[in-house]
Amino acid sequence: MHNKSFIGRERVHTFQGKKRDMEIIINVKERSMVKPSEKTPRRRLWLSVLDQINNLTHNSVIYFFRSSSSNNNNNFFDANILKHSLSKVLVPFYPIAGRLVRPTQVHGGGPGHHPRTEIDCNDEGVLFVTAETTAVIDDFGDFAPTPQLRRLTPTVDYSLGISSYPLLLIQVTYFKCGGVSIGFGFEHHVVDGPSCFHFIESWSRITRGLEMTILPFLDRTLLKSRNPPKPTFQPIEYHNNNQNTSNISNIPIIAMHVAKG
């Protein structure tokens, strides 16, 4: 399920590539919000203390696919097929379709207390952008991580607040040569490196009509500290001194003789 909003705009960038000072025009054809295809649990996802220190940023991953005679058909990275499979994979990965929140009312809060960041699993969706460019893939040279290359992923305005932007941004760009790039922007609170590639691999399988091999594990409370702390073992400092313990005199002594050769 996705809502469409058609925006025709051009973004012009000049950069040093194989062809010096060439002008790249990227024409955004469609921006839509893709939501899970089924109803998902509506809840707040607790984030660990490790997540609380993350900056508000989207990490980018870009894949390039060259066209060949074997894939010269109308279904080569068809946007409708990609959006349909994306809505399916968002069902098990439903927190990715949510938004970040910082609750104002937090139990135990007080002066100097900073509210914890959480994920509101509200199914508001992920941003899916389709674009066209006059460039060919070879214009990007050796694909060095330059600011120009990052233009193949959507941008985010963080000034509007943490609940205003999607946690996943996707841009499919169609090149003049027939190739395609898919740029991902993952908000780091929702996924780390391994889970990022787990999501991409799962989306790829569903797009190809296959089943997911591993479902995501969403419970982060495994990293939650106890309040108050409760150790699972009794420290030796708290052992009962009256307990029968072995005396050092009862410890057998093993003598080792070293003979000179």
PDB file of C-alpha atoms in Angstrom, residues 75-244:
ATOM      1  CA  ASN A  75      10.256  -5.516 -16.001  1.00  0.00           C
ATOM      2  CA  PHE A  76      13.908  -4.606 -15.408  1.00  0.00           C
ATOM      3  CA  PHE A  77      13.642  -2.846 -12.036  1.00  0.00           C
ATOM      4  CA  ASP A  78      10.006  -1.983 -12.624  1.00  0.00           C
ATOM      5  CA  ALA A  79       9.023   0.563  -9.958  1.00  0.00           C
ATOM      6  CA  ASN A  80       5.563  -0.915  -9.388  1.00  0.00           C
ATOM      7  CA  ILE A  81       7.005  -4.382  -8.780  1.00  0.00           C
ATOM      8  CA  LEU A  82       9.573  -2.955  -6.374  1.00  0.00           C
ATOM      9  CA  LYS A  83       6.962  -1.016  -4.414  1.00  0.00           C
ATOM     10  CA  HIS A  84       4.670  -4.029  -4.215  1.00  0.00           C
ATOM     11  CA  SER A  85       7.393  -6.280  -2.813  1.00  0.00           C
ATOM     12  CA  LEU A  86       8.577  -3.472  -0.530  1.00  0.00           C
ATOM     13  CA  SER A  87       5.122  -3.261   1.036  1.00  0.00           C
ATOM     14  CA  LYS A  88       5.322  -7.004   1.715  1.00  0.00           C
ATOM     15  CA  VAL A  89       8.760  -7.001   3.326  1.00  0.00           C
ATOM     16  CA  LEU A  90       7.705  -4.110   5.559  1.00  0.00           C
ATOM     17  CA  VAL A  91       5.253  -6.422   7.331  1.00  0.00           C
ATOM     18  CA  PRO A  92       7.932  -8.387   9.250  1.00  0.00           C
ATOM     19  CA  PHE A  93      10.217  -5.319   9.292  1.00  0.00           C
ATOM     20  CA  TYR A  94       7.407  -3.015  10.411  1.00  0.00           C
ATOM     21  CA  PRO A  95       9.495  -0.770  12.733  1.00  0.00           C
ATOM     22  CA  ILE A  96      11.257   0.554   9.609  1.00  0.00           C
ATOM     23  CA  ALA A  97       7.900   2.006   8.510  1.00  0.00           C
ATOM     24  CA  GLY A  98       7.549   3.909  11.796  1.00  0.00           C
ATOM     25  CA  ARG A  99       8.873   7.206  13.101  1.00  0.00           C
ATOM     26  CA  LEU A 100      11.218   8.278  15.881  1.00  0.00           C
ATOM     27  CA  VAL A 101       9.644   9.883  18.958  1.00  0.00           C
ATOM     28  CA  ARG A 102      10.825  11.318  22.255  1.00  0.00           C
ATOM     29  CA  PRO A 103       7.939  11.037  24.751  1.00  0.00           C
ATOM     30  CA  THR A 104       7.467  14.166  26.868  1.00  0.00           C
ATOM     31  CA  GLN A 105       6.030  12.194  29.774  1.00  0.00           C
ATOM     32  CA  VAL A 106       8.585   9.660  30.942  1.00  0.00           C
ATOM     33  CA  HIS A 107       8.225   7.679  34.145  1.00  0.00           C
ATOM     34  CA  GLY A 108      10.930   8.640  36.607  1.00  0.00           C
ATOM     35  CA  GLY A 109      11.838  11.843  34.809  1.00  0.00           C
ATOM     36  CA  GLY A 110      13.060  14.861  36.699  1.00  0.00           C
ATOM     37  CA  PRO A 111      15.336  17.881  36.448  1.00  0.00           C
ATOM     38  CA  GLY A 112      18.076  17.246  33.958  1.00  0.00           C
ATOM     39  CA  HIS A 113      16.301  14.176  32.626  1.00  0.00           C
ATOM     40  CA  HIS A 114      16.376  13.669  28.868  1.00  0.00           C
ATOM     41  CA  PRO A 115      13.528  11.622  27.357  1.00  0.00           C
ATOM     42  CA  ARG A 116      14.542   8.427  25.619  1.00  0.00           C
ATOM     43  CA  THR A 117      14.267   8.054  21.871  1.00  0.00           C
ATOM     44  CA  GLU A 118      11.831   5.340  20.780  1.00  0.00           C
ATOM     45  CA  ILE A 119      10.384   4.050  17.525  1.00  0.00           C
ATOM     46  CA  ASP A 120       6.665   4.627  17.113  1.00  0.00           C
ATOM     47  CA  CYS A 121       5.500   1.696  14.977  1.00  0.00           C
ATOM     48  CA  ASN A 122       2.709   3.627  13.269  1.00  0.00           C
ATOM     49  CA  ASP A 123       2.996   2.339   9.675  1.00  0.00           C
ATOM     50  CA  GLU A 124       3.494   5.811   8.219  1.00  0.00           C
ATOM     51  CA  GLY A 125       5.724   4.232   5.606  1.00  0.00           C
ATOM     52  CA  VAL A 126       9.077   4.641   3.873  1.00  0.00           C
ATOM     53  CA  LEU A 127       9.893   7.131   1.129  1.00  0.00           C
ATOM     54  CA  PHE A 128      10.209   5.658  -2.364  1.00  0.00           C
ATOM     55  CA  VAL A 129      11.544   7.937  -5.109  1.00  0.00           C
ATOM     56  CA  THR A 130      11.901   7.196  -8.814  1.00  0.00           C
ATOM     57  CA  ALA A 131      14.170   9.386 -10.929  1.00  0.00           C
ATOM     58  CA  GLU A 132      15.796   9.595 -14.346  1.00  0.00           C
ATOM     59  CA  THR A 133      19.190  10.976 -15.303  1.00  0.00           C
ATOM     60  CA  THR A 134      20.972  11.956 -18.491  1.00  0.00           C
ATOM     61  CA  ALA A 135      24.156  10.342 -17.161  1.00  0.00           C
ATOM     62  CA  VAL A 136      25.487   6.838 -17.706  1.00  0.00           C
ATOM     63  CA  ILE A 137      26.881   4.680 -14.918  1.00  0.00           C
ATOM     64  CA  ASP A 138      30.458   5.074 -16.165  1.00  0.00           C
ATOM     65  CA  ASP A 139      30.222   8.818 -15.529  1.00  0.00           C
ATOM     66  CA  PHE A 140      30.679   8.073 -11.829  1.00  0.00           C
ATOM     67  CA  GLY A 141      34.134   6.635 -12.436  1.00  0.00           C
ATOM     68  CA  ASP A 142      35.353   4.415  -9.612  1.00  0.00           C
ATOM     69  CA  PHE A 143      32.269   5.120  -7.427  1.00  0.00           C
ATOM     70  CA  ALA A 144      34.277   6.968  -4.806  1.00  0.00           C
ATOM     71  CA  PRO A 145      32.083   8.119  -1.871  1.00  0.00           C
ATOM     72  CA  THR A 146      31.718  11.711  -3.021  1.00  0.00           C
ATOM     73  CA  PRO A 147      28.939  14.207  -2.245  1.00  0.00           C
ATOM     74  CA  GLN A 148      27.856  13.890  -5.878  1.00  0.00           C
ATOM     75  CA  LEU A 149      27.331  10.154  -5.519  1.00  0.00           C
ATOM     76  CA  ARG A 150      25.129  10.765  -2.488  1.00  0.00           C
ATOM     77  CA  ARG A 151      22.697  12.617  -4.744  1.00  0.00           C
ATOM     78  CA  LEU A 152      21.484   9.172  -5.771  1.00  0.00           C
ATOM     79  CA  THR A 153      19.786   8.877  -2.368  1.00  0.00           C
ATOM     80  CA  PRO A 154      17.011  11.162  -1.083  1.00  0.00           C
ATOM     81  CA  THR A 155      17.892  13.978   1.287  1.00  0.00           C
ATOM     82  CA  VAL A 156      16.371  14.691   4.702  1.00  0.00           C
ATOM     83  CA  ASP A 157      15.464  17.953   6.406  1.00  0.00           C
ATOM     84  CA  TYR A 158      16.244  17.227  10.060  1.00  0.00           C
ATOM     85  CA  SER A 159      15.148  20.689  11.205  1.00  0.00           C
ATOM     86  CA  LEU A 160      11.478  19.661  11.186  1.00  0.00           C
ATOM     87  CA  GLY A 161      11.850  17.277  14.144  1.00  0.00           C
ATOM     88  CA  ILE A 162      12.569  13.594  14.598  1.00  0.00           C
ATOM     89  CA  SER A 163       8.988  12.501  13.880  1.00  0.00           C
ATOM     90  CA  SER A 164       8.812  14.315  10.539  1.00  0.00           C
ATOM     91  CA  TYR A 165      10.947  12.080   8.335  1.00  0.00           C
ATOM     92  CA  PRO A 166      10.886   8.395   7.308  1.00  0.00           C
ATOM     93  CA  LEU A 167      13.403   5.976   8.784  1.00  0.00           C
ATOM     94  CA  LEU A 168      14.125   4.523   5.347  1.00  0.00           C
ATOM     95  CA  LEU A 169      14.573   6.452   2.106  1.00  0.00           C
ATOM     96  CA  ILE A 170      14.874   4.679  -1.247  1.00  0.00           C
ATOM     97  CA  GLN A 171      15.657   6.191  -4.637  1.00  0.00           C
ATOM     98  CA  VAL A 172      15.604   4.203  -7.871  1.00  0.00           C
ATOM     99  CA  THR A 173      17.445   6.111 -10.603  1.00  0.00           C
ATOM    100  CA  TYR A 174      17.254   5.055 -14.260  1.00  0.00           C
ATOM    101  CA  PHE A 175      20.351   5.913 -16.321  1.00  0.00           C
ATOM    102  CA  LYS A 176      20.576   6.818 -19.998  1.00  0.00           C
ATOM    103  CA  CYS A 177      22.621   3.671 -20.653  1.00  0.00           C
ATOM    104  CA  GLY A 178      19.800   1.448 -19.376  1.00  0.00           C
ATOM    105  CA  GLY A 179      21.432   0.818 -16.013  1.00  0.00           C
ATOM    106  CA  VAL A 180      19.791   1.399 -12.658  1.00  0.00           C
ATOM    107  CA  SER A 181      20.944   2.484  -9.223  1.00  0.00           C
ATOM    108  CA  ILE A 182      19.126   1.925  -5.942  1.00  0.00           C
ATOM    109  CA  GLY A 183      20.112   4.279  -3.156  1.00  0.00           C
ATOM    110  CA  PHE A 184      19.133   3.532   0.440  1.00  0.00           C
ATOM    111  CA  GLY A 185      19.160   5.891   3.385  1.00  0.00           C
ATOM    112  CA  PHE A 186      18.726   4.001   6.681  1.00  0.00           C
ATOM    113  CA  GLU A 187      18.240   5.930   9.923  1.00  0.00           C
ATOM    114  CA  HIS A 188      20.819   4.442  12.279  1.00  0.00           C
ATOM    115  CA  HIS A 189      18.422   4.135  15.225  1.00  0.00           C
ATOM    116  CA  VAL A 190      16.378   1.522  13.369  1.00  0.00           C
ATOM    117  CA  VAL A 191      19.095  -0.687  11.857  1.00  0.00           C
ATOM    118  CA  ASP A 192      22.795  -1.370  12.125  1.00  0.00           C
ATOM    119  CA  GLY A 193      25.038  -2.703   9.361  1.00  0.00           C
ATOM    120  CA  PRO A 194      24.074  -6.409   9.479  1.00  0.00           C
ATOM    121  CA  SER A 195      20.337  -5.705   9.821  1.00  0.00           C
ATOM    122  CA  CYS A 196      20.548  -3.214   6.934  1.00  0.00           C
ATOM    123  CA  PHE A 197      21.824  -5.901   4.583  1.00  0.00           C
ATOM    124  CA  HIS A 198      19.379  -8.415   6.077  1.00  0.00           C
ATOM    125  CA  PHE A 199      16.527  -6.115   5.039  1.00  0.00           C
ATOM    126  CA  ILE A 200      17.910  -5.587   1.529  1.00  0.00           C
ATOM    127  CA  GLU A 201      18.466  -9.327   1.028  1.00  0.00           C
ATOM    128  CA  SER A 202      14.935 -10.090   2.285  1.00  0.00           C
ATOM    129  CA  TRP A 203      13.411  -7.489  -0.051  1.00  0.00           C
ATOM    130  CA  SER A 204      15.371  -8.975  -2.949  1.00  0.00           C
ATOM    131  CA  ARG A 205      14.058 -12.467  -2.216  1.00  0.00           C
ATOM    132  CA  ILE A 206      10.440 -11.332  -2.010  1.00  0.00           C
ATOM    133  CA  THR A 207      10.814  -9.363  -5.256  1.00  0.00           C
ATOM    134  CA  ARG A 208      12.010 -12.564  -6.956  1.00  0.00           C
ATOM    135  CA  GLY A 209       9.064 -14.537  -5.571  1.00  0.00           C
ATOM    136  CA  LEU A 210      11.071 -16.363  -2.895  1.00  0.00           C
ATOM    137  CA  GLU A 211      10.463 -16.746   0.824  1.00  0.00           C
ATOM    138  CA  MET A 212      12.488 -14.976   3.473  1.00  0.00           C
ATOM    139  CA  THR A 213      15.120 -17.215   5.047  1.00  0.00           C
ATOM    140  CA  ILE A 214      15.446 -15.418   8.408  1.00  0.00           C
ATOM    141  CA  LEU A 215      12.831 -13.282  10.143  1.00  0.00           C
ATOM    142  CA  PRO A 216      14.014 -10.139  11.929  1.00  0.00           C
ATOM    143  CA  PHE A 217      14.424 -10.180  15.717  1.00  0.00           C
ATOM    144  CA  LEU A 218      12.871  -6.974  17.034  1.00  0.00           C
ATOM    145  CA  ASP A 219      13.172  -7.274  20.832  1.00  0.00           C
ATOM    146  CA  ARG A 220      15.933  -4.941  21.999  1.00  0.00           C
ATOM    147  CA  THR A 221      15.127  -5.330  25.691  1.00  0.00           C
ATOM    148  CA  LEU A 222      17.828  -8.004  25.794  1.00  0.00           C
ATOM    149  CA  LEU A 223      20.176  -5.030  26.140  1.00  0.00           C
ATOM    150  CA  LYS A 224      18.113  -3.477  28.922  1.00  0.00           C
ATOM    151  CA  SER A 225      19.786  -3.184  32.322  1.00  0.00           C
ATOM    152  CA  ARG A 226      17.847  -4.217  35.432  1.00  0.00           C
ATOM    153  CA  ASN A 227      16.552  -1.532  37.743  1.00  0.00           C
ATOM    154  CA  PRO A 228      17.871  -1.983  40.372  1.00  0.00           C
ATOM    155  CA  PRO A 229      20.729  -4.128  39.042  1.00  0.00           C
ATOM    156  CA  LYS A 230      20.349  -7.782  39.971  1.00  0.00           C
ATOM    157  CA  PRO A 231      23.351 -10.015  39.342  1.00  0.00           C
ATOM    158  CA  THR A 232      22.620 -13.572  38.316  1.00  0.00           C
ATOM    159  CA  PHE A 233      25.333 -14.947  40.600  1.00  0.00           C
ATOM    160  CA  GLN A 234      26.394 -14.300  44.177  1.00  0.00           C
ATOM    161  CA  PRO A 235      29.706 -12.423  44.322  1.00  0.00           C
ATOM    162  CA  ILE A 236      32.361 -14.128  46.413  1.00  0.00           C
ATOM    163  CA  GLU A 237      32.483 -11.103  48.723  1.00  0.00           C
ATOM    164  CA  TYR A 238      29.007 -11.995  49.956  1.00  0.00           C
ATOM    165  CA  HIS A 239      29.640 -15.661  50.645  1.00  0.00           C
ATOM    166  CA  ASN A 240      28.887 -16.853  54.189  1.00  0.00           C
ATOM    167  CA  ASN A 241      32.156 -17.042  56.126  1.00  0.00           C
ATOM    168  CA  ASN A 242      30.709 -19.745  58.383  1.00  0.00           C
ATOM    169  CA  GLN A 243      30.360 -22.164  55.535  1.00  0.00           C
ATOM    170  CA  ASN A 244      32.649 -25.171  55.599  1.00  0.00           C
TER     171      ASN A 244
END
